[in-house]
Tab-separated table of C-alpha atoms in Angstrom:
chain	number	residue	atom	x	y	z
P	1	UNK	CA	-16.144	14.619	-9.847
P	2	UNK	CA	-14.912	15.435	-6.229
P	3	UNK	CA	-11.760	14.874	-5.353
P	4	UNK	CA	-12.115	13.308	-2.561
P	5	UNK	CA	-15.616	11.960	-1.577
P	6	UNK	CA	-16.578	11.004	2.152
P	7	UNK	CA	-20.037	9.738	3.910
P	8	UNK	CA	-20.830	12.570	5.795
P	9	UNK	CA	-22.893	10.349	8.375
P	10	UNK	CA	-23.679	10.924	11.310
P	11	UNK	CA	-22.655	7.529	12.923
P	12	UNK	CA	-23.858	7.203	16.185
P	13	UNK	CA	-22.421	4.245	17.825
P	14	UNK	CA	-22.729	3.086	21.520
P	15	UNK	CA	-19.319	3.016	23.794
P	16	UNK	CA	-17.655	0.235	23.249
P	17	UNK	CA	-18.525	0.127	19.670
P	18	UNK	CA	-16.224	-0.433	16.467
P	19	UNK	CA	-16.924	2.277	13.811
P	20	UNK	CA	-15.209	2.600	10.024
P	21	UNK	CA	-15.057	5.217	7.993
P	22	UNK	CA	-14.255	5.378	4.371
P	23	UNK	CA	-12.956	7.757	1.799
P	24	UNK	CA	-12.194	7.742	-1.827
P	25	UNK	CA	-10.158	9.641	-4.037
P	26	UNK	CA	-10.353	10.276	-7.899
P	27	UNK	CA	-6.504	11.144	-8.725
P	28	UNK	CA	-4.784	7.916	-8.908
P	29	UNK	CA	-1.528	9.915	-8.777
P	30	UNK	CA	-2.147	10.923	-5.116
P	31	UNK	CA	0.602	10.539	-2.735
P	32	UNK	CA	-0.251	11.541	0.600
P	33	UNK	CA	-3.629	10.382	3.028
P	34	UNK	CA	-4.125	11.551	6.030
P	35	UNK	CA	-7.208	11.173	8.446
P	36	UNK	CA	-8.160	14.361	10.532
P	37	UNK	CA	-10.205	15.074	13.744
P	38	UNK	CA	-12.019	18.564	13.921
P	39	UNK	CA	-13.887	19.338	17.373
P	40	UNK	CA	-16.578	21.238	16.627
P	41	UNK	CA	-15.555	24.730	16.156
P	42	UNK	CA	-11.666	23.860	16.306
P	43	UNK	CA	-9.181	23.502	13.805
P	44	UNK	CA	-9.046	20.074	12.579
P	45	UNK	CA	-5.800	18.138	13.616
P	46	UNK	CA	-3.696	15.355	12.517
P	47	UNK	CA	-4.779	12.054	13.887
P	48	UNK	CA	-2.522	9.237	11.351
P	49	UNK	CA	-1.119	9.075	8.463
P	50	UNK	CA	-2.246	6.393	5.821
P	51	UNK	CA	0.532	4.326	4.686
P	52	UNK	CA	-0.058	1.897	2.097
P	53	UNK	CA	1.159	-1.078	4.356
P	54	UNK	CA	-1.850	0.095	6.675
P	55	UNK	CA	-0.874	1.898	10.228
P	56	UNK	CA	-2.283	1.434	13.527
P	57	UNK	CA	-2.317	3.572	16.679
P	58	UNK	CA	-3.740	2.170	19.820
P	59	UNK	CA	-7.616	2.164	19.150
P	60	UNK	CA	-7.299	3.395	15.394
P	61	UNK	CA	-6.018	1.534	12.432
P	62	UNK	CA	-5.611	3.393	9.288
P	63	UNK	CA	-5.732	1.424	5.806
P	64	UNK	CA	-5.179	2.610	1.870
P	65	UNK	CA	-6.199	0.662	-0.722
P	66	UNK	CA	-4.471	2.354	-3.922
P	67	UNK	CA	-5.883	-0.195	-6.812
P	68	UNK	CA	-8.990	0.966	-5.406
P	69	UNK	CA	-8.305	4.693	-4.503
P	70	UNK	CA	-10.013	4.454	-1.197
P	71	UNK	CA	-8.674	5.036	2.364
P	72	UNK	CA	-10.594	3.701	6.038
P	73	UNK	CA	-10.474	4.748	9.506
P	74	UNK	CA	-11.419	2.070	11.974
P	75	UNK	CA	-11.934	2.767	15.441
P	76	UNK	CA	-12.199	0.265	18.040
P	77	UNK	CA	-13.671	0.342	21.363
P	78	UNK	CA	-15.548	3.695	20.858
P	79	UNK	CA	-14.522	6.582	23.709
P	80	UNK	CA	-17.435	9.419	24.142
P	81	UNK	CA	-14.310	11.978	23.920
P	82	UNK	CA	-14.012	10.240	20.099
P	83	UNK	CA	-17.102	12.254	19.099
P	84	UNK	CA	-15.716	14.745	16.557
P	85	UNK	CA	-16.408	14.911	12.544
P	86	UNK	CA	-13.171	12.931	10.777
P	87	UNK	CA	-11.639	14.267	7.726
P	88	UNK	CA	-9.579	12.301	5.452
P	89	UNK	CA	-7.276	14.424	3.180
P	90	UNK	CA	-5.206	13.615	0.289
P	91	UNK	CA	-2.390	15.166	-1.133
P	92	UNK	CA	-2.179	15.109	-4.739
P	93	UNK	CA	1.037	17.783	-6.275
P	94	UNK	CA	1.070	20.476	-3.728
P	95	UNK	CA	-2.582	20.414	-3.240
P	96	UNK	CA	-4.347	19.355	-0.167
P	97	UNK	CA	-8.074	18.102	-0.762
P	98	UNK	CA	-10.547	17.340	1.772
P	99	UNK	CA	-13.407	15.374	2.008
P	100	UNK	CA	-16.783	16.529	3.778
P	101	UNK	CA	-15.697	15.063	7.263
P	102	UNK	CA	-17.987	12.294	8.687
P	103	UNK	CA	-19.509	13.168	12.122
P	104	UNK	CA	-19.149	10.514	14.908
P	105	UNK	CA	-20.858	10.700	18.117
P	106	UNK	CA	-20.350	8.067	20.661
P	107	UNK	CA	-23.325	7.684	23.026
P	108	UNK	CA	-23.514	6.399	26.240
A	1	UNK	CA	6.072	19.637	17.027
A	2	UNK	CA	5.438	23.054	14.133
A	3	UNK	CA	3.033	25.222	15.596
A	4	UNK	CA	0.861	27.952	13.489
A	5	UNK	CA	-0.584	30.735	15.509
A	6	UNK	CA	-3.265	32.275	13.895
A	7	UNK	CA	-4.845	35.995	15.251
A	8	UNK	CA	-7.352	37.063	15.698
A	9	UNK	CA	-9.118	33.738	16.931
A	10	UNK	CA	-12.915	35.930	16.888
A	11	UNK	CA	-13.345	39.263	15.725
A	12	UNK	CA	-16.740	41.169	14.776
A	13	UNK	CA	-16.556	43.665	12.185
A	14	UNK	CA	-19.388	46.243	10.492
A	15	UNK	CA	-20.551	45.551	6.896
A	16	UNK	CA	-18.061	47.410	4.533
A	17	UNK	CA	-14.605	47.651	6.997
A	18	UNK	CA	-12.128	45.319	6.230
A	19	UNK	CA	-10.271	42.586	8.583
A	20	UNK	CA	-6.906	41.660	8.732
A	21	UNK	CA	-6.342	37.516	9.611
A	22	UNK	CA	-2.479	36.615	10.593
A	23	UNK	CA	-0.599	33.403	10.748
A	24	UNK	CA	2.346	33.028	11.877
A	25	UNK	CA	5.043	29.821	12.412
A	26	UNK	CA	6.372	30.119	15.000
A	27	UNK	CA	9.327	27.136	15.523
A	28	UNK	CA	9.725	26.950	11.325
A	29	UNK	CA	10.294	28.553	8.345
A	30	UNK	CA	6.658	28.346	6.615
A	31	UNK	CA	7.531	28.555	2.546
A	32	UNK	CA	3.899	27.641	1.478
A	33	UNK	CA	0.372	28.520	3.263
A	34	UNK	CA	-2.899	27.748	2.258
A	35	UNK	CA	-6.070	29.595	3.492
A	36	UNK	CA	-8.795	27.623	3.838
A	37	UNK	CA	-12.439	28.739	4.861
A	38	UNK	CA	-14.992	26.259	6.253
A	39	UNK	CA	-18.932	26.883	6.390
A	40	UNK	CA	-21.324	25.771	9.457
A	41	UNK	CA	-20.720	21.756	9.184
A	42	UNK	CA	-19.007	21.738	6.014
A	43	UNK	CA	-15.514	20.741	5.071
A	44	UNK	CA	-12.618	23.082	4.548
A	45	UNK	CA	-12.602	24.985	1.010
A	46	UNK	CA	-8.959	25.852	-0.088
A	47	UNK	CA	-9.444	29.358	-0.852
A	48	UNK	CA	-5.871	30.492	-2.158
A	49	UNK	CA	-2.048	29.093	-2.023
A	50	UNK	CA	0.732	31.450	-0.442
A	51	UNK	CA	4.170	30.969	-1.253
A	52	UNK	CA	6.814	33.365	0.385
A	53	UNK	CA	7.989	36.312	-1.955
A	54	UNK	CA	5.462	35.593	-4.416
A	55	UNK	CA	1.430	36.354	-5.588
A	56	UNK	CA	-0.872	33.793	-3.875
A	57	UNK	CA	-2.449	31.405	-6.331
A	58	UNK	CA	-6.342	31.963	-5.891
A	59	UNK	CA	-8.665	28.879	-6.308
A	60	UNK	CA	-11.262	29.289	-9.462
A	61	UNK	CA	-14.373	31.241	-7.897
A	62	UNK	CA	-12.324	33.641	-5.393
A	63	UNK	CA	-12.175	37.058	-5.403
A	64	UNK	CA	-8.160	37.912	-5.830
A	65	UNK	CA	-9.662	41.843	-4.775
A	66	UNK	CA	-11.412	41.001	-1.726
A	67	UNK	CA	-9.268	38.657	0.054
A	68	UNK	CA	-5.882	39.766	-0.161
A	69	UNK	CA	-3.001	37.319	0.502
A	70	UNK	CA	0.194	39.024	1.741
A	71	UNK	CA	3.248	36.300	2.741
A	72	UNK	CA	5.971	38.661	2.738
A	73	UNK	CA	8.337	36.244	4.759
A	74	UNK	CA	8.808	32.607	5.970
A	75	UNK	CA	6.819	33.068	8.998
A	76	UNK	CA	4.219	35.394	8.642
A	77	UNK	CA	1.298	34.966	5.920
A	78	UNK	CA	-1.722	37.350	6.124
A	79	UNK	CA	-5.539	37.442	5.015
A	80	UNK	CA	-7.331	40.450	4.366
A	81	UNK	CA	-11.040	40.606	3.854
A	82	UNK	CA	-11.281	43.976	2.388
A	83	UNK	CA	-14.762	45.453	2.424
A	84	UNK	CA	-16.493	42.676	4.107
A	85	UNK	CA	-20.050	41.689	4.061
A	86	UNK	CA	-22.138	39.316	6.452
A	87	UNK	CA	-22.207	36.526	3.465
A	88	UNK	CA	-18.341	36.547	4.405
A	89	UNK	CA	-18.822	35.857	7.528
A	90	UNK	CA	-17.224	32.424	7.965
A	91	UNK	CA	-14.178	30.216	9.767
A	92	UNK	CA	-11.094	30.702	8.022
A	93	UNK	CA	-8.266	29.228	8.815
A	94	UNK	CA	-4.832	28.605	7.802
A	95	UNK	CA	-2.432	26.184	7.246
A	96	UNK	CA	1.411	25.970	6.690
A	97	UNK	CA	3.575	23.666	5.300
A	98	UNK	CA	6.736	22.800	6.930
A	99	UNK	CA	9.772	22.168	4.741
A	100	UNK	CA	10.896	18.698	6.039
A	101	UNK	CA	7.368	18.080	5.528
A	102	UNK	CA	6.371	17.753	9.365
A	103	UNK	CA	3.331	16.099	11.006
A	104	UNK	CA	1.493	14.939	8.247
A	105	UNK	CA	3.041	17.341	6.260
A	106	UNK	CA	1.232	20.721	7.352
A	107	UNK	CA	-0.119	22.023	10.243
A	108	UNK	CA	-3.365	24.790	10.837
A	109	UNK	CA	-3.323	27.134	12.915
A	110	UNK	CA	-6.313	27.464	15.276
A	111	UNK	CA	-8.407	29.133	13.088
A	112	UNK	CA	-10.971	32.786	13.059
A	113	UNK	CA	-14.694	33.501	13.042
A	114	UNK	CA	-15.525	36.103	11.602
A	115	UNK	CA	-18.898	38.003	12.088
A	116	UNK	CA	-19.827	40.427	9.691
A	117	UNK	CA	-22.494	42.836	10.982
């Protein structure tokens, strides 16, 4: 089993839209989630943290739910420079897994 | 913020030559790096672990021989793909982890495509 499993999409949403993404992870003794945003053909960089009380920042809310090993990127309000692939990533020890990235393209 | 820069960002190289990939930190002491190496619309594949002064851990299925892992101090790690072939021809990119932990923890550097011809 993966570690970390993620809908690869594609989600295309109209501007304006609210999307979600969701990610689970098999090692209950994770520690660290993070969501990602990798342009295409760029290095993927941080967008949030996932904190277990749930995190928001401006147009993105970031939520873990540990009894259920799963972590969720909502984005509200849909930009067209959103359009990227989103990679949520959990530490577990001093590894780093990644899921497959889910590919978002906002239309206009 | 911790910044990674990673050179060469493109390089081109003839079947059988081998390529050196660096990554520096460049505002932090870098004690762990991990490679990483990512396939047309794939996700990242941790390829080995660098820790500085010590052998790289290599992840099951990668060739200790052919990609060497050098991270002789706390701000430079290198990648060598030593006899390359075009099925190695791929993004690989880097990532280091800060010791306070940092911004989210660890932070990539930019990344290199590699073209083997």
């Amino acid at each position: 089993r993966k570690e970390v499993e993620q809908d690869p999409g594609p989600f295309n949403v109209p501007e304006g839209a609210t999307v979600a993404f969701n990610c689970t992870y098999s090692n209950s003794a994770s520690q660290s989630f993070f969501w990602y945003r990798q342009d295409c053909r760029k290095e993927p960089k941080l967008l949030m943290s996932v904190y277990s009380s749930g995190n928001e920042d401006g147009r993105f809310t970031a939520q873990l739910n540990r009894a259920s090993q799963y972590i969720s990127l909502l984005i509200r309000d849909s930009k067209l420079s959103d359009s990227a692939t989103y990679l949520c990533v959990v530490n577990t020890g001093n590894q780093f897994y990644f899921g497959t990235g889910t590919s978002l393209t906002v239309i206009p | 913020g911790a910044v990674v820069s990673q050179h060469p960002s493109r390089v081109i190289c003839k079947s059988g030559t081998s390529v050196k990939i660096e990554c520096r930190s460049l505002d932090f002491q870098a004690t762990t790096m991990f490679w990483y190496r990512q396939f047309p619309k794939k996700s990242l594949m941790l390829m080995a672990t660098s820790n500085e002064g010590s052998k790289a851990t290599y992840e099951q299925g990668v060739e200790k021989d052919k990609f060497l892992i050098n991270h002789a101090s706390l701000t430079l790690s290198t990648l060598t793909v030593t006899s390359a072939h075009p099925e190695d021809s791929s993004f690989y990119i880097c990532s280091a982890r800060t010791r306070a932990g940092g911004q989210g923890g660890y932070t990539f550097g930019s990344g290199t495509r590699l073209t083997v011809v």
